[in-house]
XYZ file of C-alpha atoms in Angstrom:
774
model
C 0.000 0.000 0.000
C 2.925 2.330 0.669
C 4.233 1.681 -2.875
C 0.778 2.386 -4.306
C 0.617 5.703 -2.443
C 4.032 6.704 -3.736
C 2.912 5.779 -7.240
C -0.214 7.894 -6.871
C 1.823 10.818 -5.593
C 4.163 10.538 -8.559
C 1.215 10.516 -10.965
C -0.280 13.530 -9.183
C 3.014 15.402 -9.405
C 3.370 14.569 -13.059
C -0.183 15.636 -13.710
C 0.469 18.968 -12.058
C 3.623 19.422 -14.137
C 1.709 19.123 -17.426
C 0.646 22.655 -18.303
C -1.164 23.913 -21.357
C 0.652 25.854 -24.083
C -1.930 28.315 -25.365
C 0.108 29.407 -28.413
C 0.573 25.928 -30.003
C -1.343 22.689 -30.464
C -0.527 21.204 -27.067
C -0.708 17.412 -27.552
C 0.854 16.452 -24.152
C -1.830 18.507 -22.398
C -4.678 16.810 -24.287
C -3.145 13.360 -23.710
C -2.821 14.117 -20.025
C -6.414 15.267 -19.884
C -7.589 12.161 -21.771
C -5.766 9.795 -19.406
C -7.025 11.671 -16.375
C -10.577 11.492 -17.689
C -10.537 7.826 -18.728
C -8.260 6.318 -16.041
C -7.847 8.799 -13.196
C -6.798 7.269 -9.872
C -8.834 4.096 -10.415
C -6.249 1.494 -11.493
C -8.931 -1.086 -11.989
C -10.015 0.834 -15.060
C -6.713 -0.085 -16.783
C -8.573 -3.164 -17.974
C -10.350 -0.898 -20.419
C -7.079 -0.059 -22.204
C -7.662 -2.583 -24.972
C -11.018 -1.156 -25.851
C -9.615 2.369 -25.608
C -6.738 1.533 -27.944
C -9.200 -0.014 -30.457
C -11.407 3.007 -30.265
C -8.506 5.430 -30.747
C -7.214 3.395 -33.657
C -10.629 3.611 -35.313
C -10.737 7.359 -34.739
C -7.250 7.734 -36.192
C -8.238 5.781 -39.294
C -11.330 7.984 -39.820
C -9.278 11.144 -39.424
C -6.702 9.930 -41.953
C -9.464 9.214 -44.456
C -10.912 12.704 -43.957
C -7.482 14.296 -44.461
C -6.970 12.329 -47.673
C -10.407 13.322 -48.960
C -9.881 17.012 -48.205
C -6.377 17.042 -49.664
C -7.751 15.563 -52.884
C -10.796 17.973 -53.119
C -9.040 21.290 -52.337
C -6.869 21.362 -55.501
C -9.972 20.719 -57.617
C -11.783 23.705 -56.019
C -8.771 25.955 -56.442
C -8.479 24.884 -60.047
C -12.141 25.668 -60.716
C -11.769 29.087 -59.071
C -8.740 29.918 -61.208
C -10.583 28.852 -64.361
C -13.544 31.066 -63.462
C -11.193 34.001 -62.872
C -9.581 33.505 -66.270
C -12.983 33.369 -67.966
C -14.059 36.575 -66.175
C -10.878 38.323 -67.235
C -11.422 37.381 -70.886
C -15.068 38.508 -70.726
C -14.014 41.862 -69.214
C -11.422 42.402 -71.943
C -14.038 41.688 -74.602
C -16.482 44.152 -73.017
C -13.794 46.853 -72.830
C -13.053 46.417 -76.547
C -16.765 46.693 -77.379
C -17.088 49.790 -75.170
C -14.160 51.449 -76.987
C -15.682 50.745 -80.397
C -19.114 52.015 -79.281
C -17.646 55.195 -77.786
C -15.765 55.950 -80.991
C -18.924 55.355 -83.002
C -20.961 57.717 -80.813
C -18.352 60.468 -80.959
C -18.215 60.117 -84.724
C -22.014 60.329 -84.960
C -22.143 63.399 -82.737
C -19.595 65.165 -84.886
C -21.618 64.407 -88.010
C -24.926 65.430 -86.315
C -23.641 68.703 -84.839
C -24.559 70.865 -87.890
C -28.004 69.230 -88.001
C -28.527 69.989 -84.267
C -27.666 73.653 -84.766
C -30.127 73.902 -87.652
C -32.791 72.096 -85.586
C -32.249 74.429 -82.596
C -33.003 77.395 -84.826
C -36.112 75.709 -86.198
C -37.304 74.672 -82.709
C -36.849 78.230 -81.412
C -38.869 79.518 -84.363
C -41.595 76.932 -83.725
C -41.726 77.812 -80.026
C -41.970 81.503 -80.848
C -44.772 80.847 -83.305
C -46.525 78.715 -80.674
C -46.292 81.614 -78.204
C -47.766 83.966 -80.793
C -50.456 81.440 -81.502
C -51.180 81.007 -77.770
C -51.276 84.787 -77.372
C -53.740 85.053 -80.252
C -55.792 82.200 -78.792
C -56.059 84.063 -75.458
C -57.134 87.227 -77.278
C -59.582 85.222 -79.345
C -60.900 83.494 -76.236
C -61.447 86.782 -74.423
C -63.113 88.292 -77.490
C -65.363 85.241 -77.763
C -66.365 85.582 -74.125
C -66.884 89.317 -74.627
C -69.100 88.639 -77.662
C -71.021 86.043 -75.673
C -71.690 88.528 -72.879
C -72.854 91.069 -75.458
C -75.245 88.560 -77.075
C -76.596 87.480 -73.676
C -77.255 91.086 -72.751
C -78.956 91.739 -76.106
C -81.310 88.841 -75.364
C -81.646 90.015 -71.751
C -80.082 86.771 -70.481
C -78.352 88.425 -67.560
C -77.654 85.210 -65.566
C -75.592 83.721 -68.413
C -73.840 87.021 -68.935
C -72.896 87.098 -65.255
C -71.648 83.486 -65.387
C -69.537 84.264 -68.482
C -68.060 87.329 -66.797
C -67.208 85.207 -63.742
C -65.371 82.759 -66.049
C -63.518 85.653 -67.696
C -62.482 86.927 -64.255
C -61.088 83.473 -63.387
C -59.008 83.572 -66.605
C -57.744 86.993 -65.522
C -56.602 85.470 -62.210
C -54.839 82.584 -64.029
C -52.957 85.062 -66.247
C -51.582 87.053 -63.288
C -48.248 85.202 -63.400
C -47.739 85.977 -67.089
C -45.251 88.635 -68.182
C -47.431 89.696 -71.141
C -48.418 93.075 -69.742
C -50.459 94.139 -72.776
C -52.466 90.912 -72.724
C -53.096 91.357 -68.988
C -54.200 94.944 -69.556
C -56.519 93.835 -72.385
C -58.144 91.141 -70.262
C -58.491 93.454 -67.262
C -60.006 96.275 -69.309
C -62.501 93.837 -70.885
C -63.492 92.478 -67.465
C -63.801 96.017 -66.142
C -65.963 97.087 -69.080
C -68.509 94.304 -68.748
C -68.377 94.294 -64.944
C -69.425 97.935 -64.806
C -72.314 97.336 -67.201
C -73.558 94.235 -65.395
C -73.006 95.672 -61.918
C -74.848 98.880 -62.745
C -77.769 96.983 -64.257
C -78.016 94.377 -61.499
C -77.423 96.937 -58.728
C -80.198 99.118 -60.078
C -82.625 96.201 -60.254
C -81.546 94.933 -56.847
C -81.995 98.353 -55.238
C -85.471 98.556 -56.768
C -86.401 95.218 -55.190
C -84.988 96.364 -51.842
C -87.060 99.534 -52.095
C -90.183 97.427 -52.599
C -89.245 95.634 -49.363
C -88.852 99.043 -47.627
C -85.163 98.390 -47.118
C -83.386 99.481 -44.936
C -85.422 98.865 -41.784
C -84.523 101.911 -39.756
C -87.674 101.874 -37.664
C -88.580 99.526 -34.812
C -88.914 95.821 -35.712
C -92.689 95.803 -35.278
C -93.030 98.420 -38.028
C -91.053 96.435 -40.603
C -93.001 95.452 -43.707
C -91.758 91.881 -43.842
C -92.725 91.327 -40.227
C -96.459 91.777 -39.829
C -97.643 92.570 -43.336
C -95.684 91.471 -46.403
C -95.710 93.861 -49.402
C -98.093 93.325 -52.307
C -96.835 90.667 -54.692
C -94.451 89.410 -52.035
C -93.652 86.049 -53.724
C -92.566 87.782 -56.947
C -90.532 90.314 -55.001
C -88.735 87.618 -53.024
C -88.135 85.595 -56.217
C -86.603 88.652 -57.860
C -84.568 89.253 -54.711
C -83.152 85.730 -54.829
C -82.466 85.864 -58.579
C -80.687 89.209 -58.455
C -78.791 88.287 -55.289
C -77.420 85.131 -56.958
C -76.467 87.052 -60.103
C -74.632 89.636 -58.060
C -72.813 86.843 -56.222
C -71.416 85.747 -59.618
C -69.834 89.176 -59.988
C -67.976 88.777 -56.694
C -64.735 87.538 -58.309
C -64.548 90.358 -60.858
C -65.536 92.912 -58.216
C -62.651 91.802 -55.985
C -60.284 92.109 -58.966
C -61.353 95.640 -59.777
C -62.225 97.121 -56.396
C -59.684 97.584 -53.649
C -61.467 97.591 -50.276
C -60.851 100.557 -48.011
C -58.333 99.574 -45.346
C -57.181 101.201 -42.121
C -53.430 101.840 -41.606
C -51.218 98.892 -40.672
C -50.570 100.318 -37.191
C -53.963 99.002 -36.090
C -52.923 95.399 -36.942
C -56.377 94.360 -38.113
C -56.746 90.637 -38.868
C -57.084 89.779 -42.569
C -60.689 89.430 -43.640
C -62.291 88.769 -47.038
C -64.151 91.551 -48.872
C -67.856 91.949 -48.115
C -70.111 90.070 -50.551
C -71.220 92.330 -53.393
C -75.013 92.044 -52.849
C -74.566 92.724 -49.127
C -72.413 95.736 -50.024
C -75.348 97.095 -52.042
C -77.725 96.378 -49.149
C -75.399 98.257 -46.806
C -75.005 101.308 -49.048
C -78.012 103.299 -47.696
C -76.975 102.611 -44.102
C -73.406 103.698 -44.793
C -74.749 106.927 -46.309
C -76.903 107.533 -43.250
C -73.927 106.871 -40.926
C -71.657 109.269 -42.773
C -74.390 111.883 -42.960
C -75.083 111.867 -39.227
C -71.656 111.125 -37.758
C -69.188 113.035 -39.920
C -68.794 116.704 -40.676
C -70.541 119.453 -38.760
C -73.789 117.662 -37.961
C -75.207 118.079 -34.463
C -75.170 114.298 -34.037
C -71.399 114.223 -34.560
C -70.009 115.245 -31.178
C -66.932 113.813 -29.468
C -68.565 113.488 -26.065
C -71.396 111.283 -27.367
C -69.816 108.176 -28.918
C -72.790 106.196 -27.617
C -74.964 107.781 -30.329
C -73.247 106.107 -33.266
C -72.430 102.928 -31.327
C -76.064 102.485 -30.319
C -77.229 103.310 -33.833
C -75.115 100.522 -35.334
C -76.353 98.037 -32.727
C -79.947 99.010 -33.557
C -79.342 98.509 -37.272
C -77.823 95.082 -36.657
C -80.755 94.096 -34.441
C -83.418 95.503 -36.810
C -82.104 93.589 -39.825
C -81.152 90.318 -38.095
C -84.470 88.540 -38.740
C -84.641 89.496 -42.409
C -81.025 88.448 -42.974
C -81.593 85.097 -41.242
C -84.960 84.333 -42.843
C -84.541 85.687 -46.379
C -80.867 86.212 -47.234
C -79.196 83.256 -45.496
C -81.265 80.621 -47.417
C -80.201 82.267 -50.703
C -76.525 82.065 -49.701
C -76.916 78.440 -48.594
C -78.637 77.543 -51.866
C -75.834 79.206 -53.843
C -73.272 77.094 -51.967
C -71.696 80.083 -50.245
C -70.132 79.695 -46.782
C -70.930 83.327 -45.879
C -73.059 84.029 -42.799
C -75.399 86.852 -43.813
C -75.862 88.390 -40.366
C -72.124 88.264 -39.506
C -71.218 89.700 -42.915
C -73.696 92.529 -42.365
C -72.365 93.171 -38.837
C -68.744 93.077 -40.000
C -69.381 95.785 -42.601
C -71.133 98.050 -40.078
C -68.368 97.500 -37.502
C -65.849 98.692 -40.085
C -67.737 102.030 -40.070
C -67.241 102.151 -36.288
C -63.528 101.399 -36.637
C -63.046 104.190 -39.176
C -64.935 106.582 -36.911
C -62.837 105.583 -33.867
C -59.588 105.912 -35.800
C -60.606 109.468 -36.725
C -61.943 110.524 -33.290
C -59.413 109.019 -30.855
C -56.520 111.376 -31.755
C -58.830 114.275 -30.788
C -59.576 112.714 -27.386
C -56.165 111.508 -26.269
C -55.479 114.445 -23.972
C -58.910 114.709 -22.388
C -59.066 112.006 -19.722
C -62.800 112.338 -19.116
C -63.798 112.119 -22.785
C -61.322 109.360 -23.507
C -62.454 107.328 -20.514
C -66.086 107.779 -21.546
C -65.258 106.633 -25.076
C -63.538 103.493 -23.766
C -66.495 102.716 -21.505
C -68.979 103.040 -24.347
C -66.814 100.994 -26.711
C -66.558 98.194 -24.154
C -70.331 98.190 -23.666
C -70.764 98.116 -27.451
C -68.344 95.191 -27.800
C -70.029 93.254 -24.990
C -73.448 93.482 -26.669
C -71.974 92.830 -30.095
C -70.432 89.552 -28.952
C -73.064 88.352 -26.496
C -76.261 89.354 -28.328
C -75.315 89.357 -31.998
C -72.733 86.549 -32.001
C -69.883 88.576 -33.473
C -66.680 86.537 -33.887
C -63.415 87.335 -32.118
C -61.504 86.601 -35.335
C -63.131 89.631 -37.031
C -61.782 93.197 -36.813
C -63.080 94.884 -33.670
C -62.847 98.103 -31.660
C -60.188 96.456 -29.485
C -57.799 96.576 -32.448
C -58.193 100.355 -32.585
C -57.683 100.717 -28.843
C -54.605 98.444 -29.080
C -52.769 100.954 -31.261
C -49.699 102.145 -29.323
C -50.655 105.750 -28.524
C -54.301 104.855 -27.786
C -53.321 101.888 -25.650
C -50.785 103.767 -23.543
C -53.356 106.471 -22.942
C -55.924 103.851 -21.984
C -53.503 102.326 -19.468
C -52.722 105.754 -17.998
C -56.403 106.652 -17.678
C -57.249 103.277 -16.099
C -54.479 103.766 -13.550
C -55.479 107.346 -12.801
C -59.149 106.549 -12.160
C -58.278 103.366 -10.235
C -56.035 105.361 -7.869
C -58.744 107.966 -7.421
C -61.214 105.196 -6.618
C -58.770 103.728 -4.092
C -58.394 107.126 -2.420
C -62.141 107.539 -2.103
C -62.795 104.009 -0.876
C -60.141 104.240 1.863
C -61.280 107.659 3.018
C -64.914 106.579 3.196
C -66.516 106.362 6.642
C -67.694 102.840 5.846
C -64.292 101.731 4.523
C -63.672 99.210 7.303
C -67.243 98.030 7.815
C -68.545 94.947 6.062
C -71.597 95.469 3.877
C -72.918 92.108 5.024
C -72.123 92.368 8.730
C -75.721 91.560 9.686
C -75.931 88.528 7.384
C -73.928 85.715 8.991
C -74.081 83.308 6.033
C -72.742 85.921 3.612
C -70.230 87.528 5.967
C -67.939 84.525 6.468
C -64.874 86.427 5.274
C -65.819 89.584 7.274
C -64.548 91.618 4.314
C -64.415 95.383 4.874
C -66.078 97.500 2.221
C -62.797 98.962 0.916
C -61.301 95.519 0.179
C -64.432 94.275 -1.568
C -64.664 97.470 -3.611
C -60.996 97.173 -4.555
C -61.328 93.573 -5.767
C -64.460 94.546 -7.692
C -62.370 97.294 -9.299
C -59.734 94.745 -10.340
C -62.439 92.424 -11.661
C -63.938 95.227 -13.728
C -60.501 96.026 -15.163
C -60.112 92.342 -16.125
C -63.483 92.396 -17.894
C -62.431 95.539 -19.744
C -59.192 94.162 -21.175
C -59.842 90.419 -21.511
C -61.036 90.783 -25.134
C -57.878 92.547 -26.291
C -56.564 90.707 -29.373
C -52.890 90.744 -28.353
C -51.430 88.727 -25.459
C -48.708 91.356 -24.988
C -51.371 94.028 -24.424
C -53.161 91.815 -21.913
C -49.882 91.309 -20.048
C -49.447 95.078 -19.808
C -52.877 95.336 -18.196
C -51.973 92.465 -15.888
C -48.908 94.477 -14.884
C -51.196 97.416 -14.069
C -53.349 95.161 -11.872
C -50.262 93.917 -10.018
C -49.141 97.514 -9.540
C -52.552 98.433 -8.106
C -52.509 95.447 -5.738
C -49.072 96.459 -4.500
C -50.196 100.058 -4.058
C -53.268 98.944 -2.087
C -51.090 96.671 0.067
C -48.791 99.595 0.880
C -51.788 101.752 1.808
C -53.131 98.999 4.068
C -49.704 98.705 5.670
C -49.625 102.445 6.347
C -53.070 102.376 7.989
C -52.057 99.269 9.939
C -48.986 101.014 11.361
C -51.218 103.785 12.667
C -53.275 101.125 14.468
C -50.326 99.131 15.847
C -50.967 100.224 19.439
C -54.504 98.882 19.190
C -53.671 95.590 17.514
C -56.861 94.000 18.850
C -59.022 96.926 17.765
C -61.783 96.815 15.180
C -59.858 98.634 12.431
C -56.711 96.536 12.837
C -58.791 93.359 12.505
C -60.594 94.817 9.493
C -57.236 95.483 7.798
C -56.175 91.914 8.523
C -59.439 90.588 7.062
C -58.871 92.760 3.981
C -55.344 91.427 3.440
C -56.556 87.853 3.826
C -59.480 88.399 1.433
C -57.314 89.918 -1.308
C -54.741 87.096 -1.045
C -57.523 84.475 -1.164
C -59.222 86.001 -4.212
C -55.912 86.350 -6.091
C -55.150 82.684 -5.378
C -58.566 81.763 -6.809
C -57.989 83.912 -9.882
C -54.669 82.183 -10.504
C -56.611 79.000 -11.388
C -58.886 80.829 -13.819
C -58.452 79.809 -17.486
C -57.923 83.427 -18.559
C -55.032 83.970 -16.142
C -53.570 80.546 -16.944
C -53.439 81.632 -20.593
C -51.716 84.845 -19.509
C -49.276 82.751 -17.499
C -48.400 80.818 -20.673
C -47.973 84.085 -22.592
C -45.769 85.484 -19.818
C -43.690 82.300 -19.910
C -43.089 82.734 -23.639
C -42.127 86.392 -23.200
C -39.669 85.631 -20.379
C -38.211 82.668 -22.276
C -37.477 84.918 -25.258
C -35.920 87.682 -23.165
C -34.089 85.383 -20.676
C -35.570 87.545 -17.909
C -36.062 84.637 -15.485
C -33.883 81.834 -14.212
C -34.403 78.273 -15.439
C -35.931 77.389 -12.061
C -38.488 80.211 -12.296
C -39.292 79.324 -15.902
C -39.775 75.708 -14.863
C -42.122 76.718 -12.049
C -44.170 78.847 -14.431
C -44.313 76.108 -17.054
C -45.291 73.397 -14.563
C -47.987 75.640 -13.041
C -46.278 75.451 -9.631
C -46.442 79.219 -9.492
C -48.925 81.736 -10.883
C -48.963 85.247 -12.293
C -50.003 86.576 -8.862
C -47.491 84.654 -6.743
C -45.316 87.665 -5.954
C -48.329 89.699 -4.775
C -49.774 86.780 -2.800
C -46.454 86.186 -1.025
C -46.216 89.836 0.051
C -49.804 89.799 1.306
C -49.237 86.520 3.170
C -46.156 87.983 4.818
C -48.138 91.053 5.923
C -50.933 88.796 7.204
C -48.477 86.696 9.199
C -46.826 89.777 10.707
C -50.176 91.211 11.757
C -51.355 87.914 13.249
C -48.067 87.526 15.103
C -48.475 91.013 16.565
C -51.992 90.145 17.766
C -50.864 86.831 19.244
C -47.968 88.534 21.015
C -50.313 91.193 22.412
C -52.781 88.647 23.790
C -49.970 86.449 25.066
C -48.475 89.367 27.014
C -51.851 89.952 28.636
C -52.164 86.236 29.482
C -48.632 86.168 30.880
C -49.323 89.219 33.077
C -52.556 87.656 34.296
C -50.718 84.412 35.101
C -48.288 85.938 37.619
C -50.289 84.776 40.637
C -50.778 81.343 39.141
C -47.069 81.090 38.545
C -46.451 81.668 42.275
C -48.958 79.008 43.384
C -47.608 76.780 46.194
C -47.726 73.533 44.242
C -45.616 71.749 46.840
C -48.081 72.117 49.682
C -51.525 71.733 48.124
C -53.955 69.235 49.707
C -54.441 65.899 47.984
C -57.588 65.018 46.084
C -58.770 62.789 48.946
C -58.668 65.756 51.297
C -60.978 67.808 49.086
C -64.702 67.238 48.809
C -64.930 68.655 45.275
C -62.114 69.716 42.983
C -62.292 73.388 42.010
C -60.304 75.743 39.810
C -57.310 77.407 41.385
C -58.313 80.976 42.225
C -54.954 82.243 40.969
C -55.723 80.784 37.504
C -58.942 82.784 37.093
C -57.365 86.050 35.751
C -55.365 84.119 33.181
C -58.321 82.061 31.942
C -60.682 85.049 31.938
C -58.216 87.021 29.819
C -57.916 84.110 27.414
C -61.680 83.677 27.196
C -62.399 87.358 26.594
C -59.742 87.762 23.915
C -60.793 84.595 22.111
C -64.432 85.731 22.056
C -63.428 89.219 20.928
C -61.226 88.055 18.051
C -63.641 85.330 17.001
C -66.159 88.079 16.328
C -63.714 90.404 14.577
C -61.606 88.000 12.468
C -62.833 85.749 9.683
C -62.868 82.028 10.422
C -59.626 81.105 8.632
C -57.677 83.922 10.321
C -59.111 83.196 13.750
C -58.151 79.534 13.374
C -54.529 80.513 12.733
C -54.692 82.995 15.626
C -55.925 80.603 18.311
C -53.534 77.868 17.210
C -50.562 80.228 17.400
C -51.777 81.484 20.782
C -52.330 77.953 22.086
C -48.771 77.029 21.110
C -47.296 80.010 22.975
C -49.471 79.405 26.060
C -48.544 75.715 26.030
C -44.804 76.453 25.989
C -45.154 79.243 28.581
C -47.056 77.177 31.161
C -44.754 74.235 30.586
C -41.510 76.194 30.932
C -42.442 78.980 33.368
C -44.901 77.197 35.670
C -44.434 73.436 35.459
C -40.665 73.229 34.987
C -40.067 76.049 37.509
C -41.851 74.349 40.439
C -41.996 71.153 42.435
C -45.264 69.302 42.900
C -46.650 67.151 45.644
C -49.492 64.784 44.857
C -52.147 67.457 45.491
C -50.305 70.033 43.370
C -50.016 67.635 40.416
C -53.732 66.767 40.606
C -54.705 70.439 40.882
C -52.552 71.341 37.861
C -54.138 68.596 35.806
C -57.632 69.726 36.878
C -56.884 73.356 35.995
C -55.579 72.409 32.589
C -57.868 69.585 31.455
C -61.117 70.897 32.970
C -60.629 74.624 32.515
C -57.867 75.656 30.068
C -58.459 73.024 27.382
C -62.269 73.502 27.282
C -61.750 77.170 26.378
C -60.620 75.905 22.963
C -63.123 73.051 22.628
C -65.472 75.330 20.680
C -62.867 75.566 17.906
C -61.762 71.929 17.657
C -62.761 68.464 18.877
C -59.565 67.628 20.812
C -58.050 70.877 22.115
C -55.583 69.010 24.368
C -53.655 68.085 21.198
C -52.643 71.743 20.894
C -51.202 71.702 24.435
C -48.991 68.630 24.190
C -46.302 69.908 26.546
C -48.862 70.552 29.303
C -50.841 67.374 28.681
C -47.790 65.105 28.728
C -46.260 66.906 31.734
C -49.495 66.293 33.669
C -49.341 62.626 32.689
C -45.817 62.310 34.166
C -46.593 64.294 37.310
C -49.763 62.294 38.017
C -48.357 58.800 37.495
C -49.001 56.521 40.469
C -45.898 55.884 42.497
C -45.281 52.407 41.127
C -45.471 53.456 37.492
C -43.301 56.493 38.216
C -40.602 54.337 39.857
C -40.701 51.848 37.005
C -40.447 54.645 34.403
C -37.581 56.232 36.311
C -35.674 52.952 36.312
C -36.312 52.415 32.591
C -35.093 55.921 31.725
C -32.048 55.600 33.969
C -31.207 52.227 32.453
C -31.633 53.610 28.963
C -29.325 56.546 29.743
C -26.632 54.269 31.124
C -26.785 51.913 28.137
C -26.969 54.678 25.557
C -23.262 54.531 24.773
C -23.292 50.735 24.542
C -26.586 50.321 22.701
C -27.473 53.489 20.808
C -30.995 53.927 19.474
C -32.327 51.627 22.142
C -36.144 51.673 21.757
C -37.146 50.705 25.291
C -37.274 54.273 26.739
C -39.277 55.649 23.783
C -41.599 52.659 23.845
C -42.211 53.105 27.563
C -43.038 56.795 27.118
C -45.304 56.122 24.140
C -47.147 53.520 26.179
C -47.968 56.228 28.722
C -49.128 58.626 25.973
C -45.968 60.751 25.942
C -44.804 61.524 22.405
C -43.771 65.186 22.399
C -41.443 65.370 25.420
C -37.866 64.183 25.138
C -36.403 61.617 27.553
C -34.367 64.251 29.394
C -37.471 66.417 29.874
C -39.339 63.467 31.379
C -36.439 62.795 33.746
C -36.588 66.442 34.892
C -40.356 66.191 35.394
C -39.926 63.054 37.490
C -37.420 64.913 39.624
C -40.030 67.630 40.216
C -42.273 65.164 42.046
C -41.897 65.891 45.747
C -42.893 62.624 47.404
C -40.906 59.503 46.615
C -40.991 56.405 48.900
C -37.839 55.342 50.718
C -36.620 52.364 48.677
C -33.541 51.825 50.810
C -31.218 52.964 48.069
């Protein structure tokens, strides 16, 4: 067995010595691996050597056959590849020879054909020129044919076909606009103009005659209109003629737009693009336009700068008087003709253009008269409101707001708005009823206890919003928003000034009214910030700041994510003022409570009788001044402050009173059993109930006092046990930090606010401890 072990060791050593050569075919390594795998340390398996040798011999034979096969096939493949390469080379040489011959042939042909190509180019140019002449003549012929057709139709009184032919001629005129043939364009345009004038004059005359039969325009009240109660004689024929002539005039729309340039206001007014008024509606509007110009231009008595309401009201009356006729008689004709025009809106748009021209002429004369200008703006806003709400005018159409948005007019409007707003603020603050709520006798309405000045101011801001919200430009709206912010800041400063005058009477009626005003304004601004209109302004402001890099990336992100609002800066300033004022009130009341608590602070807690010695527990007489002061001030401020402010007030006061009693009374004294019970009675049965009207569990706002009473009133056994637990926890703190036993023990007693060290101090304030022999 010793020899076998030595043998095995030798084999093991040899096996370890055989290492693999990674750079060459390492036969010794593979042989070693094979022997290890097949034989290993089991020498009984050497009997399998015969079968292994046979198997390896067979494998060797197969490998030799494969090598012979491969060595015989590879030369054949190489030979085939070489043959293919030779064939490809010959084919390429043949193709190159053919390409050379073909190239020479082409060059030779091109040289021979060059003279022919030059001759052909000349002929082609001549042909193209003749074709242009021919096309030119065809266009002239085509226009003359159409012109002859119109003449024949008119001779046979076939006006509809004449109008259709003229419409076709006008379309050809539009198609020729890109041509450089100026004489042809002039010929076509002059032909269109010639026939358009003839047809328009004829159709306009007939159309006006039909309108006269219908007593158009309807300048009287609706009930007096002929089409309303009593239709004119031969009404069906009149309405048929109306429809026929209206449709024929519609066919002249294209040529009319080509020949007539609509009157436009200067570019400084930035009016939105709008299509020309339909030709038949233009004719219908003509008598009204004449009336407007007669009454509201020149030296007429109706044309006075201080009465813009006269022409604004007149236009609204005309729109209202004709609405039914336009809807019932004209709109069906337009629908039947396949037109997308809305008759009433088209009619209104044309009349509004008269207003815009009038405003553009009058405003420069009013810019330096604040009263007249302000009156004009007021009347225009009333006009716009009725135009949109009653008559369905579209915001995409030109409106009076575009005229007022012109730079000089707009800046004057802003200045006037600011001037009158400041005057209003002066009057509202100097009013005798400035600090009295309008709804003081109505409890349900007067929840916010808003003084009259604050409500009037927010109404002023709301009115300003209504005045500018229909401005067409976001940049103009943002300027008005800036004015509103400026006014809010000015009003805040005025409130602050009045508040400083009332600082000595911080619990007085006026001081509380100012506080209610500040709270109301901040609340309303926060509500407005969620309004769709101001959210749109926030988006516009974001775009402006992003372009000008006026804000940091953080501020831009807050604006974009709606974390902040357009009023945030104002709200923050108001909230700060509100907090300062509340703090001053709390401090004032707390000083009074502290002064009233002097006797209670000196109570002899160490020598009070125990509960068993008293028939009935009663409030400490020294606590009465303190509690009476608290009660009176809470009742007073509950009546003077709105609910949300009073809630903040009493919670802040409760926190200060809690800390004061805990630090100045409890922690500054020692307590016997009777003193601890009396303290708990005073607090839980008298102090806490003062606040029970404002919340369900007032003791939760006096956690220092509540938990101190728990510790001071523990029975002696629980107190000793707690003392041992806390002492043990303190001793093991360095060895086992974060040990939960002390915290768990305190939580079990209902102590969550006080720290372990505070509880240890409170336990030391207990006067009577049993003699434990320690």
